[in-house]
Structures are given as structure tokens and as C-alpha cells.
Amino acid sequence: MLLFLSVPHPRPPGARTRAGAARVARWRRQRLRLQQLRRLGLLRGLRGRPGAGSRGRGRMALCGQAAGAASLPSELIVHIFSFLPAPDRLRASASCSHWRECLFYPALWPQLRICLRVSPAEQPRLEFLMRKCGWFVRELRVEFAAENYLSGGGGPGDGGGADTGTGGEEVEALQLSTRWLEVLRTYLELVLCVLVSIRNNRNLQKFSLFGDISVLQQQGSLSNTYLSKVDPDGKKIKQIQQLFEEILSNSRQLKWLSCGFMLEIVTPTSLSSLSNSIANTMEHLSLLDNNIPGNSTLITTVELERFVNLRSLALDFCDFTAEMARVLTDSNHVPLQRLSLLVHNVSVMHKSLENMPNDEHWKALSRKSTSLRVYIMAFDIKSEDMLKILKPSIPLERIHFDSYITCVSGAIVDLISRQYDKFLTHFILMNDVIDTSGFPDLSDNRNEDPLVLLAWRCTKLSLLAIHGYTVWAHNLIAIARLRGSDLKVLEVTEESIDFDQGELADQDVDPVHNLIEQVSLGLGQPWHAVMDIESLSVFTEPNRHFYREMQSFSEDI
């Protein structure tokens, strides 16, 4: 065994005195620093007399549990959290129980935006979140969505397609019925969870609900059919409606109320729960529901008179009457700046268009507010009805057509390009009509394609999305060249594009490659056709797309 002994070298005279003085000065500075940290509460529990040993213990205390992350004061932890985005806050809160307690400090969560699948797995997480934040959150936006509720077959247990004929159809119908009952049962529970948690929140300023789980088929609404089985006596629906009215009556700072396609929540009497003081200061109101029976409306003209400070409004088009337009032009109302209107074939069938505003009412609204802009979405509306609706004086900025039964005609597109050339920025044309003869061609029997004329006349056009209508390749190139870089979004599905026989016959040029190259040059940015229609939310979830666009449209004031 070898032992290595270190022998100290002799120091020069006076070296011990200089080293000792340096150690004393360093110790004093360190003690002063520790005293400052103790006064700030950052070194609770740190003990020990100064010296070589205490310096070692001090370093251990600074890094150890006694004076580590857990001992930081709550105010400092909240201040740290305030610089972090929500996902990083959640990760940081896993450090210890003290940090977890600080995670839901009210100042950290003024806004809460939740997108929920209507699934039983979401319920415990939603209950936890709403229990923590529901009583203080100032802006709450919740979206409910049932995923794959129309998918055929029941998964692994559906027999793998072995059932055929009538027996197979009965099994599939039974599986679909079971899934729908579960979807609606879970939906009601999730809605109750949200409403119960905020019923006493008097700080709520913005409240938005979206719940598009009503699937309309040709034989009627599946949601209403199964709702009677899930809630036969109507107790849960009644409880939900009462909670919603209680939230409105308890509100003291509400400025924004938006409820879109929520099944059986808003009633024609819901708004009467708002006090006059809140109604007088409300800035945005959105009530959209195409399941209201008969001639019922969610807001009346008399009720609208209370909303004198309204700057943005979203309603079913059949509910927006000439009398409402007159109320909005009164001198005691502030100028309306955003108006979103949903034109649905279900509403048009049950309600009349006779009471809608005429061109003079639209002129009066535009004189009242020169910054008024209108957003219209039309679901399966016949061309003759659209000709009645599209008054020349509407300051139309955005229009979205979605068709399942009827198609938009070239005359309608041409009318829009002529009447709204000064305002139109967004034009969406979606068609899901099953037609074995191919997609409709808007340019049939016309010298010029209506879509090209739209791009030429509407100089502010920034978004154009098309599916289910024939778009000729040379017309698409013309649209890109006419609008250039000002056309920020050009979405055309690959199956909607067609080529002339001359383009296909040219062996020297690949027509698809040439189309991509020419459109990209015209737009000044790389462009490709949309290959997967399922990737377009505007096609797969038109209600959700309209609701989100309406929200951003109304906020952009």
C-alpha cells in the first residue's frame, strides 16, 4: 500500500496575514448575501454559524430541499408562471406540491379555451379543470364535438363485414343507435359540468359555447330522435336551461355572449334573465341554433332594444327582421360593425323570408355605420331564395356556400361579383352533392367563367376556397394572375380541377406540373391543389368553421 502525503510548502512572510484578511472579507460578503436572502424568504430553515463548515452547509442548503423550489414564496412562483405559456406551466407545476398549488392562481388564467371530444374520458379532466378555474375565469370558450359519430360499423366487434343484407343493416343500425345514445348522454353531462362550475362566477366577461353534435340527414335530426331516449322526462335539459339563465342573471361584467348550435340550451326566454345594466353594456351577442321549432326565435325586437352598446351580432337570417334593422339604426344605439347571418334550409322551410330587411333598411344600416361588414353562410339554399336575400346595399365582406342537396348557380356567383366588388374578401364554395354525372360547371353557356369575373371585379379578395364545382385549369391560372399576391389563400381540391382536351393532348408539357408552376408564379408563392378533402375543416365541419370564423370576424373590430 502506498500512502501519498501532501506536505505544505513554506509560505513567504506575511502571506498568512493576507490570506486571512481575504477570507474574512469573503466571509463578510457571504454573510451579508445570506442575510439578504433570508429577509426575502428564500432561505427559510438555513442555519449554522459562519465558517468553513457552515459555508459547506450553506451551499447544500441553497441546492437542497430546505431552500429549493419548494421554499420559494407563492408570489414569486406565480410571477415565474406568468412568463410561461400554458403547456410549460403545467410541466413546471410537476416540480412539487407547492408549485402545483400555485398553478391555478386566478391571475394566471384570465382566459380558458377548451375543445372537448364528447367522450366519457374527458369528464374527469373537465371536472378538475372547471373546479379549479370555473369560479374566477374571465373569458371562457368551450367547444364540444362528437368524433366519428357517423362512421359505419362498430369497430372490432362489427364482424368485419361478414353481415350482409337485411341482417347486416340491422346490426349496423343498432350499433349506430348505441353510439348515439352514449354521445348524447355524455354531452349532457359535460355541459352540466361546465355550467355548474361557473354559475356563481360574477367576473365572467366573455362566455362562448359551441356544440355541433346535431347531424342532419334527409330523414331528420338524429340528435332530437335519441334525446328523447337519453332524457325521456326532460329533467336534464330543464336543469341545463335553468343553469344557463342563472349564469346570465348572476353576471355583473358580461360583455360577450356567444352560443352556437348548442342542443336545447338557449330558449326564447333566456335573454330575459339578463339585467338591464348588463344588456345595456353588452358588446357582442351570438345566438345560432337551427333546431328551434316552428316560428320561434331566440331574440325578439323588443329584447334587442335593450342592447344599445352592441357592436357585433350573429343570428339566424330568418330571425333578423326589418324591425330589428330599424332598431339598430336608432340614435340611442352605437353603430353596429359586424353582422354574421346563418341562412339554413331548415329555417327557411319553417320560417318566412317576408320579414327580412329590404334594400332601404340596409342602406340605413350602412349610413349609421360606415364600417359595418356582413358575413353570410348559406346551407343548401335555392338560387331563387338567394336572389331574394342578396340585396344590393348589403356591405358583404364574406360569404360561404355549403351544399348537400342544391348547388349554387353561375348567376348567383356573377351577382355577388357585381354587387359586392368593393367589400368582398372571402368567398367559399363547397358542394357535397352526390352526382354521377360529375361536378357542376359554373361557366356552362357563358362567355366568361363567373369565378374569373369574381377575381377580376373583387379587388379585395384574399381567400378563395372551392370544392365540388368544376374549375378549369386555365381559369385557375387566370384567377392567380388577376389577384396575385393579394390572394393569400387559394384552396381548390384536386378532384375539382379539369383540363381542356388540348392541354391533355400536348405530349411535351405535363398539364399538372404546368398548372402548379403557373399558379405559383401568379400568386408569388408555392401552391398545390388540396389532395385530401378531409383535411379541410371548412368541408368536414362547416358549422365549426363558420362559428370560429364568426368569432374572429367579430373580434376584428
XYZ file of C-alpha atoms in Angstrom:
557
model
C 0.000 0.000 0.000
C 1.333 3.369 -0.939
C 0.412 6.475 1.017
C 0.807 9.887 -0.568
C 1.170 12.633 1.971
C 0.941 16.249 0.938
C 3.464 18.418 2.683
C 2.618 22.112 2.747
C 5.200 24.362 1.156
C 6.563 27.123 3.323
C 4.733 30.415 2.770
C 6.537 33.705 2.433
C 6.413 36.095 5.382
C 3.113 37.915 5.648
C 1.257 35.531 3.344
C -0.835 34.089 6.216
C -1.974 37.576 7.156
C -3.016 38.463 3.590
C -4.855 35.150 3.103
C -6.636 35.525 6.421
C -7.740 39.033 5.590
C -9.103 37.840 2.241
C -11.019 35.022 3.950
C -12.529 37.437 6.466
C -13.610 39.814 3.697
C -15.074 36.944 1.686
C -16.923 35.623 4.767
C -18.398 39.056 5.465
C -19.640 39.415 1.901
C -21.127 35.921 2.043
C -22.862 36.606 5.369
C -24.320 39.836 4.017
C -25.654 37.949 0.975
C -27.217 35.252 3.159
C -28.866 37.876 5.375
C -30.396 39.494 2.301
C -31.708 36.138 1.075
C -33.204 35.390 4.494
C -35.008 38.756 4.502
C -36.507 37.823 1.093
C -37.668 34.491 2.494
C -35.557 32.479 0.072
C -33.501 30.641 2.711
C -36.050 29.570 5.310
C -34.611 26.956 7.588
C -30.939 27.713 6.754
C -28.975 27.534 9.976
C -25.356 27.345 11.044
C -22.606 29.613 12.201
C -20.326 31.096 9.591
C -17.096 29.296 8.973
C -15.637 26.637 6.767
C -18.213 24.053 7.849
C -21.159 26.449 7.616
C -20.064 27.548 4.159
C -20.391 23.915 3.041
C -23.778 23.599 4.732
C -24.876 26.893 3.156
C -24.066 25.599 -0.290
C -26.011 22.419 0.471
C -28.996 24.447 1.719
C -29.040 26.591 -1.405
C -29.301 23.471 -3.572
C -31.200 21.197 -1.221
C -34.880 20.774 -0.423
C -34.916 23.119 2.551
C -34.188 26.167 0.378
C -35.013 24.841 -3.070
C -38.011 25.282 -5.366
C -40.470 24.222 -2.677
C -39.457 27.040 -0.331
C -39.981 29.883 -2.808
C -42.840 32.211 -1.773
C -46.114 31.783 -3.671
C -45.929 35.310 -5.088
C -42.569 34.579 -6.702
C -43.779 31.250 -8.164
C -46.847 32.932 -9.646
C -44.612 35.628 -11.105
C -42.449 32.927 -12.720
C -45.536 31.167 -14.083
C -46.768 34.402 -15.638
C -43.892 34.306 -18.153
C -44.653 30.744 -19.267
C -47.177 29.519 -21.832
C -49.869 27.180 -20.540
C -48.143 23.861 -21.504
C -44.909 24.926 -19.776
C -46.839 25.977 -16.668
C -48.342 22.516 -16.437
C -44.919 20.888 -16.774
C -43.349 23.245 -14.232
C -46.141 22.569 -11.732
C -44.995 18.937 -11.558
C -41.925 20.072 -9.555
C -43.646 19.778 -6.183
C -46.979 20.128 -4.424
C -46.320 23.788 -3.545
C -45.829 24.727 -7.203
C -48.909 22.703 -8.083
C -50.966 24.768 -5.602
C -49.784 27.965 -7.302
C -50.672 26.727 -10.777
C -54.314 27.804 -10.613
C -53.780 31.275 -9.222
C -56.576 33.428 -10.752
C -54.226 35.942 -12.382
C -52.619 33.154 -14.437
C -55.841 32.012 -16.112
C -57.874 35.025 -17.249
C -58.750 33.057 -20.411
C -59.725 29.427 -20.750
C -60.344 27.875 -24.160
C -61.335 24.217 -24.177
C -62.007 21.924 -27.126
C -63.639 18.696 -25.948
C -64.404 15.409 -27.593
C -67.781 14.168 -26.431
C -66.235 11.169 -24.735
C -66.533 9.781 -21.166
C -62.731 10.018 -20.862
C -62.971 13.816 -20.970
C -65.310 14.140 -17.989
C -62.858 13.742 -15.039
C -60.356 16.106 -16.665
C -63.045 18.675 -17.362
C -64.389 18.422 -13.811
C -60.910 19.001 -12.369
C -60.198 21.979 -14.615
C -63.565 23.640 -14.083
C -63.412 23.057 -10.327
C -60.090 24.897 -10.248
C -60.843 27.727 -12.698
C -64.610 27.971 -13.119
C -65.200 30.336 -10.217
C -62.762 33.065 -11.359
C -62.107 32.748 -15.131
C -62.935 35.928 -17.068
C -63.082 34.523 -20.597
C -64.418 31.018 -21.155
C -64.720 29.398 -24.582
C -65.831 25.762 -24.769
C -66.313 23.661 -27.908
C -67.955 20.245 -27.863
C -67.554 17.862 -30.788
C -68.628 14.258 -31.262
C -65.969 12.481 -33.313
C -66.763 9.814 -35.882
C -70.385 9.549 -34.842
C -71.404 8.752 -38.396
C -68.785 6.114 -39.082
C -70.286 2.844 -40.140
C -69.556 -0.300 -38.237
C -68.755 -0.647 -34.598
C -65.043 -1.320 -34.745
C -63.510 -4.674 -33.971
C -66.780 -6.208 -32.894
C -68.770 -5.450 -36.017
C -67.964 -8.739 -37.653
C -65.505 -7.345 -40.211
C -68.160 -7.007 -42.900
C -69.410 -10.569 -42.575
C -73.021 -9.463 -42.159
C -74.795 -8.741 -45.400
C -78.300 -7.931 -46.482
C -81.046 -7.012 -44.061
C -79.380 -8.633 -41.067
C -76.197 -6.625 -41.560
C -78.146 -3.382 -41.869
C -79.995 -4.096 -38.640
C -76.752 -4.775 -36.776
C -75.190 -1.583 -38.113
C -78.274 0.456 -37.199
C -78.203 -0.980 -33.669
C -74.520 -0.137 -33.263
C -75.101 3.392 -34.535
C -78.013 3.812 -32.145
C -75.890 2.665 -29.203
C -73.084 5.076 -30.094
C -75.502 7.965 -30.462
C -77.137 7.312 -27.103
C -73.696 7.324 -25.483
C -72.700 10.543 -27.295
C -75.792 12.430 -26.170
C -75.633 11.104 -22.615
C -72.004 12.225 -22.298
C -72.767 15.547 -23.972
C -75.399 16.414 -21.367
C -73.045 15.509 -18.515
C -70.218 17.652 -19.897
C -72.491 20.642 -20.435
C -73.814 20.328 -16.879
C -70.239 20.193 -15.569
C -69.333 23.478 -17.306
C -72.466 25.357 -16.303
C -72.438 24.240 -12.664
C -68.826 25.378 -12.212
C -69.454 28.960 -13.423
C -72.938 29.554 -12.041
C -71.573 31.883 -9.327
C -68.785 33.492 -11.353
C -69.504 37.220 -11.280
C -66.233 38.101 -13.013
C -67.150 36.387 -16.295
C -66.756 38.829 -19.201
C -66.749 36.582 -22.298
C -68.721 33.361 -22.495
C -68.787 31.227 -25.667
C -70.292 27.785 -26.172
C -70.251 25.665 -29.314
C -71.718 22.175 -29.541
C -72.293 20.892 -33.042
C -73.415 17.317 -32.429
C -76.697 17.546 -34.321
C -76.328 15.601 -37.544
C -78.949 16.446 -40.108
C -79.894 13.729 -42.511
C -82.630 13.621 -45.082
C -84.940 11.835 -42.688
C -84.474 14.414 -39.942
C -82.329 15.232 -36.932
C -80.691 12.267 -35.228
C -79.995 14.295 -32.081
C -83.640 15.031 -31.377
C -84.578 11.422 -32.061
C -82.171 9.997 -29.490
C -82.509 12.837 -26.997
C -85.948 11.599 -26.004
C -84.385 8.227 -25.138
C -81.500 9.671 -23.118
C -83.615 12.229 -21.243
C -87.223 10.994 -21.552
C -88.714 13.262 -18.890
C -86.589 16.279 -19.910
C -85.131 16.834 -16.429
C -81.520 17.283 -17.549
C -82.447 19.612 -20.381
C -84.553 21.670 -17.988
C -81.674 21.785 -15.490
C -79.260 22.932 -18.216
C -81.624 25.691 -19.330
C -82.108 26.876 -15.732
C -78.353 26.914 -15.099
C -77.759 28.941 -18.258
C -80.365 31.508 -17.186
C -78.868 31.573 -13.674
C -75.430 32.373 -15.121
C -76.921 35.246 -17.103
C -78.812 36.617 -14.103
C -75.726 36.411 -11.833
C -73.362 38.070 -14.313
C -72.051 41.520 -13.433
C -69.388 42.128 -16.102
C -70.568 40.123 -19.131
C -69.650 41.817 -22.422
C -69.619 38.882 -24.848
C -72.217 36.113 -25.084
C -71.995 33.522 -27.844
C -73.932 30.275 -28.099
C -73.737 28.294 -31.323
C -75.615 25.070 -32.165
C -75.888 24.038 -28.513
C -78.610 21.426 -28.328
C -81.646 22.598 -26.332
C -79.777 25.143 -24.172
C -80.904 28.592 -25.300
C -84.637 29.252 -25.250
C -86.661 32.256 -26.462
C -86.824 33.449 -22.824
C -83.138 33.033 -21.921
C -82.084 36.644 -22.606
C -84.753 37.996 -20.291
C -82.566 36.741 -17.410
C -80.003 39.458 -18.168
C -80.338 42.589 -16.102
C -80.845 45.892 -17.929
C -77.433 47.142 -16.825
C -75.675 44.136 -18.376
C -77.796 44.194 -21.525
C -77.016 47.892 -21.970
C -73.259 47.246 -21.883
C -73.150 44.025 -23.935
C -70.834 44.362 -26.943
C -71.292 41.016 -28.731
C -74.294 38.720 -28.976
C -74.391 35.476 -30.942
C -77.345 33.085 -30.841
C -77.276 30.375 -33.506
C -79.494 27.313 -33.420
C -81.205 25.698 -36.390
C -83.200 23.290 -34.191
C -85.641 25.868 -32.813
C -89.097 24.555 -33.776
C -91.704 26.435 -35.773
C -91.606 30.219 -35.862
C -89.802 30.602 -32.518
C -86.871 33.000 -32.343
C -84.118 33.284 -29.759
C -84.324 37.081 -29.618
C -87.160 39.471 -30.299
C -87.119 43.063 -31.487
C -88.236 44.269 -28.048
C -85.373 42.369 -26.425
C -82.850 43.785 -28.911
C -83.795 47.334 -27.897
C -82.015 46.790 -24.565
C -78.665 46.061 -26.270
C -77.776 49.663 -27.053
C -73.991 49.106 -26.954
C -73.931 46.169 -29.347
C -71.020 46.242 -31.815
C -71.290 42.732 -33.284
C -74.290 40.454 -33.753
C -74.739 36.897 -35.093
C -78.196 35.466 -35.762
C -80.183 33.142 -37.953
C -81.045 35.132 -41.066
C -84.758 34.408 -40.685
C -84.652 35.935 -37.194
C -83.064 39.166 -38.435
C -86.136 41.136 -39.423
C -86.744 44.580 -40.870
C -87.831 45.752 -37.406
C -84.501 44.667 -35.939
C -82.661 46.576 -38.653
C -84.718 49.648 -37.762
C -83.868 49.249 -34.040
C -80.159 49.069 -34.825
C -80.340 52.366 -36.704
C -81.875 54.240 -33.734
C -79.870 57.140 -32.400
C -79.523 55.580 -28.924
C -77.693 52.539 -30.358
C -73.983 52.585 -31.079
C -73.098 51.784 -34.719
C -73.091 48.045 -35.440
C -69.788 46.996 -37.004
C -70.063 43.223 -37.560
C -73.139 41.220 -38.560
C -72.977 37.447 -39.135
C -76.018 35.712 -40.589
C -76.679 31.983 -40.957
C -79.110 31.054 -43.738
C -80.152 27.435 -43.242
C -82.597 25.494 -45.367
C -84.305 24.149 -42.210
C -85.053 27.700 -41.038
C -86.171 28.807 -44.484
C -88.598 25.873 -44.646
C -90.210 26.699 -41.290
C -89.878 30.473 -41.262
C -90.741 33.130 -43.781
C -88.367 35.427 -45.656
C -91.090 38.047 -45.957
C -89.954 39.927 -42.838
C -86.299 40.262 -43.835
C -84.788 43.750 -44.312
C -85.207 45.335 -47.723
C -82.593 47.370 -49.550
C -83.626 50.618 -47.836
C -83.040 49.083 -44.401
C -79.546 48.005 -45.470
C -78.819 51.494 -46.753
C -79.899 52.956 -43.409
C -77.652 50.494 -41.532
C -74.695 51.388 -43.737
C -75.314 55.128 -43.194
C -75.463 54.543 -39.436
C -72.130 52.707 -39.512
C -69.787 53.128 -42.460
C -67.584 50.355 -41.037
C -70.392 47.748 -40.973
C -69.391 44.448 -42.583
C -71.558 41.361 -43.116
C -70.689 37.658 -43.120
C -73.233 35.204 -44.598
C -73.189 31.423 -44.579
C -75.783 29.630 -46.699
C -76.627 25.945 -46.133
C -78.454 24.339 -49.056
C -80.307 27.473 -50.136
C -82.064 27.516 -53.500
C -80.981 30.065 -56.073
C -84.367 31.806 -56.093
C -84.145 32.315 -52.317
C -80.580 33.633 -52.579
C -81.729 36.175 -55.163
C -84.215 37.481 -52.574
C -81.631 37.552 -49.788
C -78.732 39.251 -51.579
C -79.812 42.885 -51.504
C -77.507 45.290 -53.391
C -76.777 47.511 -50.361
C -75.523 44.748 -48.046
C -71.871 45.503 -47.190
C -70.980 41.848 -47.742
C -67.391 41.004 -46.831
C -67.551 37.212 -46.530
C -69.851 34.567 -47.986
C -69.747 30.797 -47.577
C -71.917 28.389 -49.565
C -72.268 24.807 -48.359
C -74.464 22.441 -50.394
C -75.688 18.927 -49.816
C -78.833 18.957 -51.937
C -78.872 22.097 -54.091
C -75.967 23.678 -55.966
C -75.048 27.323 -56.387
C -75.667 28.658 -59.886
C -73.319 30.730 -62.018
C -75.870 33.558 -61.921
C -75.522 33.827 -58.136
C -71.720 33.999 -58.339
C -71.969 36.634 -61.065
C -74.446 38.661 -58.981
C -72.116 38.589 -55.962
C -69.134 39.764 -58.015
C -71.112 42.709 -59.414
C -72.870 43.864 -56.239
C -70.147 43.411 -53.628
C -66.945 44.147 -55.541
C -65.971 46.910 -53.064
C -66.280 44.743 -49.942
C -65.848 41.023 -50.691
C -62.686 39.448 -49.225
C -63.711 35.804 -48.554
C -65.552 33.509 -50.966
C -66.088 29.819 -50.119
C -67.897 27.406 -52.408
C -68.417 23.861 -51.085
C -70.535 21.144 -52.676
C -71.089 17.606 -51.391
C -73.920 16.644 -53.731
C -73.530 13.074 -54.993
C -73.904 13.309 -58.760
C -72.660 10.550 -61.049
C -72.556 12.967 -63.987
C -69.713 14.949 -62.394
C -69.324 18.314 -60.705
C -71.425 21.260 -61.940
C -69.668 23.708 -64.251
C -70.484 27.342 -63.405
C -69.205 28.503 -66.804
C -71.713 26.487 -68.842
C -73.426 28.596 -71.528
C -71.370 31.651 -70.527
C -68.716 33.608 -72.369
C -66.669 34.146 -69.217
C -66.252 31.969 -66.156
C -68.049 33.555 -63.128
C -65.129 32.689 -60.854
C -62.682 34.542 -63.105
C -65.016 37.549 -63.164
C -65.207 37.377 -59.366
C -61.415 37.546 -59.120
C -61.324 40.411 -61.622
C -64.057 42.560 -60.067
C -63.464 41.948 -56.356
C -60.121 43.660 -55.880
C -60.047 42.966 -52.117
C -60.464 39.210 -52.483
C -57.978 37.464 -50.190
C -59.471 33.975 -49.721
C -60.997 31.662 -52.319
C -61.869 28.037 -51.496
C -63.656 25.692 -53.918
C -64.700 22.054 -53.816
C -67.337 20.172 -55.770
C -67.507 22.571 -58.721
C -65.537 22.211 -61.946
C -62.627 24.642 -62.101
C -60.824 24.634 -65.444
C -57.038 24.757 -65.220
C -56.675 27.824 -67.490
C -59.298 29.681 -65.406
C -57.418 28.844 -62.210
C -54.251 30.302 -63.717
C -56.194 33.421 -64.711
C -57.522 33.847 -61.149
C -53.991 33.592 -59.730
C -52.663 36.164 -62.205
C -55.549 38.598 -61.644
C -55.262 38.709 -57.862
C -51.572 37.914 -57.488
C -50.049 38.071 -54.026
C -53.175 39.770 -52.621
C -54.934 36.391 -52.795
C -53.479 34.959 -49.599
C -55.412 31.676 -49.639
C -56.384 29.710 -52.762
C -57.713 26.257 -51.851
C -59.050 24.129 -54.694
C -59.394 20.367 -54.359
C -57.570 18.222 -56.869
C -60.757 16.430 -57.921
C -62.422 19.761 -58.794
C -59.763 20.730 -61.375
C -60.302 19.773 -65.003
C -58.191 20.250 -68.140
C -59.038 21.078 -71.740
C -58.507 18.342 -74.276
C -55.838 20.480 -75.923
C -53.824 20.638 -72.710
C -54.060 16.885 -72.250
C -53.102 16.208 -75.897
C -49.837 18.167 -75.660
C -47.189 15.492 -75.131
C -44.387 17.994 -74.453
C -45.938 19.590 -71.377
C -47.178 17.914 -68.202
C -50.506 19.724 -67.594
C -50.478 19.189 -63.824
C -46.898 20.403 -63.428
C -47.615 23.376 -65.693
C -50.721 24.277 -63.638
C -48.799 24.215 -60.357
C -45.972 26.276 -61.847
C -48.221 28.927 -63.417
C -50.479 29.343 -60.368
C -47.434 29.594 -58.084
C -45.941 32.292 -60.341
C -49.228 34.188 -60.371
C -49.620 34.112 -56.578
C -45.955 34.775 -55.897
C -45.776 31.796 -53.530
C -45.685 27.978 -53.784
C -49.111 26.499 -54.480
C -50.570 22.988 -54.656
C -54.079 21.686 -55.055
C -55.729 20.200 -51.962
C -55.217 16.455 -52.308
C -57.182 15.310 -49.251
C -60.593 16.934 -48.853
C -60.821 15.557 -45.302
C -58.016 17.932 -44.310
C -60.275 20.930 -44.987
C -62.260 21.744 -41.841
C -64.413 24.078 -43.922
C -65.667 20.961 -45.717
C -65.729 18.348 -42.954
C -67.030 20.634 -40.168
C -68.828 23.581 -41.791
C -70.679 24.589 -38.619
C -67.490 24.696 -36.575
C -65.697 26.590 -39.348
C -68.464 29.171 -39.533
C -68.564 29.560 -35.748
C -64.805 30.103 -35.454
C -64.741 32.472 -38.407
C -67.643 34.391 -36.909
C -65.741 34.715 -33.619
C -62.611 36.087 -35.292
C -64.713 38.238 -37.622
C -66.477 39.803 -34.628
C -63.281 40.265 -32.634
C -61.591 42.052 -35.545
C -63.104 45.464 -34.821
